[in-house]
Amino acid sequence: MDMAAALKRCPLFSGLQTGDLQMVASIATRRTYDRREMIFSEGDPAKGFFVLLSGKVKLYKLSPEGREQILRVLSPGEQFAEAAVFSGDRYPAFAEAMSPVAVAYFPSEGFLRLIALRPELAFNMIVALSALLRKFNALVEELSLKEVSARVARYLFDAARRSPQNPGGPVQFDLEVSKAQLASRLGTVSETLSRTFHKMKDRGILDVQGKRITILDLDGLGGLAEGLRL
Amino acid sequence: MDMAAALKRCPLFSGLQTGDLQMVASIATRRTYDRREMIFSEGDPAKGFFVLLSGKVKLYKLSPEGREQILRVLSPGEQFAEAAVFSGDRYPAFAEAMSPVAVAYFPSEGFLRLIALRPELAFNMIVALSALLRKFNALVEELSLKEVSARVARYLFDAARRSPQNPGGPVQFDLEVSKAQLASRLGTVSETLSRTFHKMKDRGILDVQGKRITILDLDGLGGLAEGLRL
DNA sequence: CGCCACATTGAAGGCAGTCAAAGGTGGTGG
DNA sequence: CCACCACCTTTGACTGCCTTCAATGTGGCG
C-alpha cells in the first residue's frame, strides 16, 4: 500500500522518518466514499479521526430547520475530527463527501500510542489544532460581526490574494465550490448571495460569469470587507 | 513565590511533578491588571501566552461599528492565547480584565523548550486545544444557526445544569456577568436580550429578578434551545 | 440625595431568510 | 446532434427578527 507516501504530504506527519511513516500507515485504514456519502454524522460515537487522501469533504452543522452551515471544506492532506480523539466522544458535526473520496482512518487508541512514542507527532498536532483554532476564530468573527456583503467581500478578497496573480490585468479566479455551498460557508443562503453579487456588479466592484469572478475594484472590495455598506 | 502552587490547579499542568512545576513556574512572569485594563489587543505581536491566576478575563472581537462579540469569559486556572504560541504571530482578539486580575505569562520560546522536555505537557496542551475547539464549534453553531431566543435558552439550560441543584425546588442561579455582557456573549445586544427574557417570563418558562434566574419550566426551556419558536 | 451604570420599554426601519417560479447549465441517452 | 432531466442559479414579493435610536426606569454607592 502506498498510504505511507500519501501521508507524507500531510502536515501532521511532516518531519517523520520513512520508518515512522510506515508505522503510522500501519495503524491507519483506508476507506472510500462516493459523492454525497456521509463519513460521519453529528452525534456519532467518535473512535478515531481522518486524514483526507483524495477528493473534497465538507464539515457542516444543521439548524433545527435544516439550514446548513459549512465549517470547513477540506482538501487532500488535511485531517479532520482530530479533536474527537482527545476531547469528547461524539463527532460534533456532519462530514460528507463532496466528490469520490479516499481517507485514512486512525483509531484513537492506536494514534495515542503513536503520539507517546513520537513527540514530534504531538507537536505537529498542536500546531494543526492551533491553526484550526485561528480559523474558527475568524469564522466566529465573520458570522457574528459582519453583514453578508462584508463576509462575501472578505471571502473574495482572500480568494483574490491566493489566486495566481495576473500581472497588469484584473484579478480573476474561479469559485472552488458551487454558489449554494459558498453561501452556506458564509452563513447565508444562495438567494442572498446571488443578490449580493448583483449589487457588487452594479457598483462596478466585480464581474461574475458562472464560477468565474473578475475583481474590477480591489480597493472597493477591501472597503466592503472592512465593514463599509454596500 | 507560590506561583507553582497556583499553576498546579491548572489542567494544563496536571500530572506534573512538583519539581517540574517549579521549572514551569521559573519560566513564567506574574503580571497584574486592574479592572478594564487591556491585557492585549487584537493585532498585537504575540510572544507568549497566559494562565489566569485570579479574577475574570474576557476575550472578544470588535465589529467595524464597535459591537463586541465575546469569545470566552475565563475563570482562574484557564489559559488563553495558547494558539498564538504555535500559529501566527498576532493575537487574534482583545483580552480585557473584567476585575482585578493576576496572570502568569509564558514567553513562547521558554514554553517550547519546556514542551520538548516534558511530553505530558504537549499532551495536556493537545487536550486543552481540543476542548477549546469544541467550544468554538458550538459557538459557531449557535451564532449561525439559531435565533436569539434559542441561544438564550441554550445558555440558561447549560447554566442550570451546571448550577448546584436544589433538590425538589425549582432550579435557580445567578448570572455570572451583566446582561449586557451576556448579550454580547450570545451575539446580540442588551435590548434584545431584555425582550427575550420578558417573553420567556410571559410564557411561564422562567423568572428574572436582577441577576437571579429561576427556571420554572425546564422542558420548555429545552424545547426553545432545540429551536422551537418563542 | 443625586449620580452613574445598568436595564427596560417603545417605535421605526432594514437586512436577510423564506416561498415560489422562472431561467440557465451540464450531462446523459436516444 | 438533439432532447430531456436534474441541479443550480436568479429574480420577485413578502415577512419577520433583530438592531438602532431614544427615553424612561432602577438600584447601588458615595
Tab-separated table of C-alpha atoms in Angstrom, chain A:
chain	number	residue	atom	x	y	z
A	1	MET	CA	0.000	0.000	0.000
A	2	ASP	CA	1.312	3.457	-0.813
A	3	MET	CA	-0.524	5.053	2.063
A	4	ALA	CA	2.746	5.999	3.718
A	5	ALA	CA	3.633	8.048	0.647
A	6	ALA	CA	0.288	9.761	0.691
A	7	LEU	CA	0.557	10.538	4.391
A	8	LYS	CA	3.961	12.056	3.892
A	9	ARG	CA	2.341	15.098	2.293
A	10	CYS	CA	0.190	15.686	5.340
A	11	PRO	CA	1.481	18.470	7.588
A	12	LEU	CA	0.570	16.339	10.565
A	13	PHE	CA	3.290	13.859	9.695
A	14	SER	CA	5.953	16.232	8.477
A	15	GLY	CA	9.375	15.630	9.906
A	16	LEU	CA	8.788	11.930	10.406
A	17	GLN	CA	11.233	9.423	9.043
A	18	THR	CA	10.181	6.899	6.437
A	19	GLY	CA	10.215	4.136	9.011
A	20	ASP	CA	7.986	6.111	11.283
A	21	LEU	CA	5.645	6.797	8.422
A	22	GLN	CA	5.356	3.075	7.830
A	23	MET	CA	4.378	2.684	11.435
A	24	VAL	CA	1.833	5.462	11.131
A	25	ALA	CA	0.434	3.927	7.976
A	26	SER	CA	0.185	0.524	9.606
A	27	ILE	CA	-2.292	1.926	12.103
A	28	ALA	CA	-4.492	3.570	9.525
A	29	THR	CA	-7.278	2.035	7.495
A	30	ARG	CA	-8.079	3.199	4.015
A	31	ARG	CA	-11.713	3.976	3.347
A	32	THR	CA	-13.510	5.317	0.315
A	33	TYR	CA	-16.799	7.138	-0.084
A	34	ASP	CA	-18.975	8.132	-3.012
A	35	ARG	CA	-20.095	11.673	-3.652
A	36	ARG	CA	-22.886	12.565	-1.220
A	37	GLU	CA	-21.999	9.750	1.132
A	38	MET	CA	-21.792	10.581	4.828
A	39	ILE	CA	-18.461	9.910	6.508
A	40	PHE	CA	-19.977	10.560	9.890
A	41	SER	CA	-22.924	12.400	11.361
A	42	GLU	CA	-23.178	14.748	14.272
A	43	GLY	CA	-23.541	12.758	17.450
A	44	ASP	CA	-21.982	9.575	16.109
A	45	PRO	CA	-19.608	7.983	18.603
A	46	ALA	CA	-16.113	9.136	17.745
A	47	LYS	CA	-13.461	6.458	17.912
A	48	GLY	CA	-10.892	7.990	15.627
A	49	PHE	CA	-10.022	10.721	13.214
A	50	PHE	CA	-9.395	11.067	9.495
A	51	VAL	CA	-6.820	12.289	7.035
A	52	LEU	CA	-8.187	13.174	3.618
A	53	LEU	CA	-6.213	11.422	0.891
A	54	SER	CA	-8.154	12.497	-2.181
A	55	GLY	CA	-11.352	14.309	-3.069
A	56	LYS	CA	-13.206	17.006	-1.194
A	57	VAL	CA	-15.061	16.761	2.097
A	58	LYS	CA	-17.320	19.269	3.785
A	59	LEU	CA	-17.841	19.556	7.522
A	60	TYR	CA	-21.073	21.248	8.472
A	61	LYS	CA	-23.756	21.793	11.062
A	62	LEU	CA	-27.508	21.722	10.548
A	63	SER	CA	-30.004	24.094	12.109
A	64	PRO	CA	-33.267	22.793	13.542
A	65	GLU	CA	-34.929	23.989	10.332
A	66	GLY	CA	-32.361	22.161	8.217
A	67	ARG	CA	-30.226	25.073	7.123
A	68	GLU	CA	-26.611	24.113	6.641
A	69	GLN	CA	-23.585	25.963	7.980
A	70	ILE	CA	-20.344	24.767	6.485
A	71	LEU	CA	-17.477	24.798	8.956
A	72	ARG	CA	-14.712	23.755	6.617
A	73	VAL	CA	-14.195	22.420	3.134
A	74	LEU	CA	-11.232	20.055	3.204
A	75	SER	CA	-8.579	19.408	0.607
A	76	PRO	CA	-6.304	16.362	0.388
A	77	GLY	CA	-3.657	16.268	3.098
A	78	GLU	CA	-5.827	17.878	5.750
A	79	GLN	CA	-7.009	15.985	8.791
A	80	PHE	CA	-10.404	16.288	10.383
A	81	ALA	CA	-12.184	15.273	13.560
A	82	GLU	CA	-8.828	15.383	15.353
A	83	ALA	CA	-10.370	16.960	18.383
A	84	ALA	CA	-12.664	13.976	18.768
A	85	VAL	CA	-9.684	11.863	19.762
A	86	PHE	CA	-8.739	13.986	22.733
A	87	SER	CA	-11.946	15.538	23.896
A	88	GLY	CA	-15.466	14.291	23.914
A	89	ASP	CA	-16.655	11.079	22.421
A	90	ARG	CA	-19.057	12.253	19.748
A	91	TYR	CA	-18.449	13.916	16.419
A	92	PRO	CA	-19.637	17.493	16.726
A	93	ALA	CA	-20.608	17.953	13.079
A	94	PHE	CA	-21.511	16.205	9.849
A	95	ALA	CA	-18.869	15.114	7.356
A	96	GLU	CA	-19.960	14.439	3.800
A	97	ALA	CA	-18.012	13.524	0.689
A	98	MET	CA	-18.390	16.240	-1.959
A	99	SER	CA	-16.756	14.021	-4.564
A	100	PRO	CA	-15.421	10.476	-4.615
A	101	VAL	CA	-13.209	10.457	-1.550
A	102	ALA	CA	-10.447	8.374	-0.025
A	103	VAL	CA	-9.442	8.842	3.596
A	104	ALA	CA	-7.071	7.282	6.065
A	105	TYR	CA	-8.847	6.457	9.302
A	106	PHE	CA	-6.872	6.458	12.539
A	107	PRO	CA	-8.425	4.775	15.562
A	108	SER	CA	-7.897	6.832	18.675
A	109	GLU	CA	-6.068	4.252	20.763
A	110	GLY	CA	-3.544	3.423	18.105
A	111	PHE	CA	-2.859	7.045	17.467
A	112	LEU	CA	-2.490	7.853	21.150
A	113	ARG	CA	0.137	5.112	21.448
A	114	LEU	CA	1.888	6.587	18.454
A	115	ILE	CA	1.942	10.044	19.956
A	116	ALA	CA	3.511	8.712	23.112
A	117	LEU	CA	6.308	7.235	21.008
A	118	ARG	CA	6.902	10.211	18.728
A	119	PRO	CA	6.847	13.622	20.397
A	120	GLU	CA	7.172	15.342	17.006
A	121	LEU	CA	3.748	13.986	16.267
A	122	ALA	CA	2.335	15.657	19.349
A	123	PHE	CA	3.964	18.877	18.356
A	124	ASN	CA	2.591	18.722	14.830
A	125	MET	CA	-0.818	18.057	16.269
A	126	ILE	CA	-0.573	21.110	18.481
A	127	VAL	CA	0.366	23.230	15.508
A	128	ALA	CA	-2.531	21.844	13.489
A	129	LEU	CA	-5.013	22.434	16.275
A	130	SER	CA	-3.739	25.953	16.799
A	131	ALA	CA	-4.162	26.783	13.148
A	132	LEU	CA	-7.648	25.374	13.221
A	133	LEU	CA	-8.463	27.422	16.266
A	134	ARG	CA	-7.454	30.545	14.399
A	135	LYS	CA	-9.717	29.649	11.533
A	136	PHE	CA	-12.639	29.182	13.846
A	137	ASN	CA	-11.792	32.431	15.495
A	138	ALA	CA	-12.081	34.152	12.151
A	139	LEU	CA	-15.286	32.305	11.354
A	140	VAL	CA	-16.882	33.435	14.594
A	141	GLU	CA	-15.881	36.985	13.850
A	142	GLU	CA	-17.368	36.859	10.387
A	143	LEU	CA	-20.605	35.255	11.427
A	144	SER	CA	-21.355	37.448	14.360
A	145	LEU	CA	-19.949	40.768	13.375
A	146	LYS	CA	-20.315	41.256	9.673
A	147	GLU	CA	-23.181	41.590	7.313
A	148	VAL	CA	-23.416	39.225	4.430
A	149	SER	CA	-21.928	41.688	1.944
A	150	ALA	CA	-18.860	42.098	4.158
A	151	ARG	CA	-18.461	38.339	4.506
A	152	VAL	CA	-18.706	37.890	0.770
A	153	ALA	CA	-16.231	40.693	0.174
A	154	ARG	CA	-13.831	39.225	2.704
A	155	TYR	CA	-14.031	35.819	1.112
A	156	LEU	CA	-13.434	37.186	-2.367
A	157	PHE	CA	-10.630	39.400	-1.120
A	158	ASP	CA	-8.844	36.415	0.374
A	159	ALA	CA	-9.506	34.303	-2.682
A	160	ALA	CA	-8.126	37.082	-4.874
A	161	ARG	CA	-4.973	37.228	-2.802
A	162	ARG	CA	-4.499	33.480	-3.027
A	163	SER	CA	-5.211	33.336	-6.739
A	164	PRO	CA	-2.338	33.305	-9.218
A	165	GLN	CA	-1.737	36.987	-9.892
A	166	ASN	CA	-2.059	38.049	-13.470
A	167	PRO	CA	0.347	40.986	-13.539
A	168	GLY	CA	-1.178	44.053	-15.098
A	169	GLY	CA	-4.573	42.532	-15.801
A	170	PRO	CA	-7.503	42.440	-13.422
A	171	VAL	CA	-7.580	39.763	-10.720
A	172	GLN	CA	-9.514	36.766	-11.892
A	173	PHE	CA	-10.296	33.376	-10.409
A	174	ASP	CA	-12.874	30.610	-10.277
A	175	LEU	CA	-15.016	29.733	-7.287
A	176	GLU	CA	-13.944	26.388	-5.921
A	177	VAL	CA	-17.429	25.398	-4.836
A	178	SER	CA	-20.970	25.977	-6.034
A	179	LYS	CA	-22.577	29.259	-5.075
A	180	ALA	CA	-25.019	27.437	-2.853
A	181	GLN	CA	-22.099	25.870	-0.995
A	182	LEU	CA	-20.341	29.182	-0.759
A	183	ALA	CA	-23.474	30.741	0.668
A	184	SER	CA	-23.577	28.046	3.311
A	185	ARG	CA	-19.906	28.552	4.109
A	186	LEU	CA	-20.650	32.255	4.604
A	187	GLY	CA	-23.624	31.612	6.822
A	188	THR	CA	-26.315	32.653	4.379
A	189	VAL	CA	-28.443	31.238	1.561
A	190	SER	CA	-27.953	31.148	-2.182
A	191	GLU	CA	-30.618	33.773	-2.875
A	192	THR	CA	-28.959	36.347	-0.688
A	193	LEU	CA	-25.540	35.563	-2.130
A	194	SER	CA	-26.931	35.994	-5.607
A	195	ARG	CA	-28.372	39.380	-4.744
A	196	THR	CA	-25.126	40.444	-3.115
A	197	PHE	CA	-23.130	39.558	-6.215
A	198	HIS	CA	-25.622	41.518	-8.243
A	199	LYS	CA	-25.242	44.626	-6.120
A	200	MET	CA	-21.470	44.380	-6.309
A	201	LYS	CA	-21.743	44.157	-10.078
A	202	ASP	CA	-23.880	47.299	-10.109
A	203	ARG	CA	-21.249	49.121	-8.086
A	204	GLY	CA	-18.595	48.114	-10.609
A	205	ILE	CA	-16.682	46.184	-7.995
A	206	LEU	CA	-16.562	42.878	-9.803
A	207	ASP	CA	-17.947	40.778	-12.587
A	208	VAL	CA	-19.440	37.307	-12.278
A	209	GLN	CA	-19.725	34.823	-15.116
A	210	GLY	CA	-20.776	31.482	-13.722
A	211	LYS	CA	-17.955	30.418	-11.449
A	212	ARG	CA	-15.552	32.959	-12.926
A	213	ILE	CA	-15.019	36.028	-10.776
A	214	THR	CA	-13.268	39.146	-12.041
A	215	ILE	CA	-12.330	41.756	-9.491
A	216	LEU	CA	-12.555	45.210	-11.010
A	217	ASP	CA	-12.116	47.346	-7.906
A	218	LEU	CA	-9.974	45.645	-5.302
A	219	ASP	CA	-9.952	48.676	-3.039
A	220	GLY	CA	-13.714	48.882	-3.126
A	221	LEU	CA	-13.874	45.205	-2.260
A	222	GLY	CA	-11.463	45.740	0.600
A	223	GLY	CA	-13.626	48.544	1.902
A	224	LEU	CA	-16.668	46.294	1.947
A	225	ALA	CA	-14.661	43.609	3.727
A	226	GLU	CA	-13.833	46.152	6.403
A	227	GLY	CA	-17.482	46.870	7.011
A	228	LEU	CA	-18.411	49.629	4.586
A	229	ARG	CA	-22.014	49.475	3.446
A	230	LEU	CA	-22.906	48.203	0.043
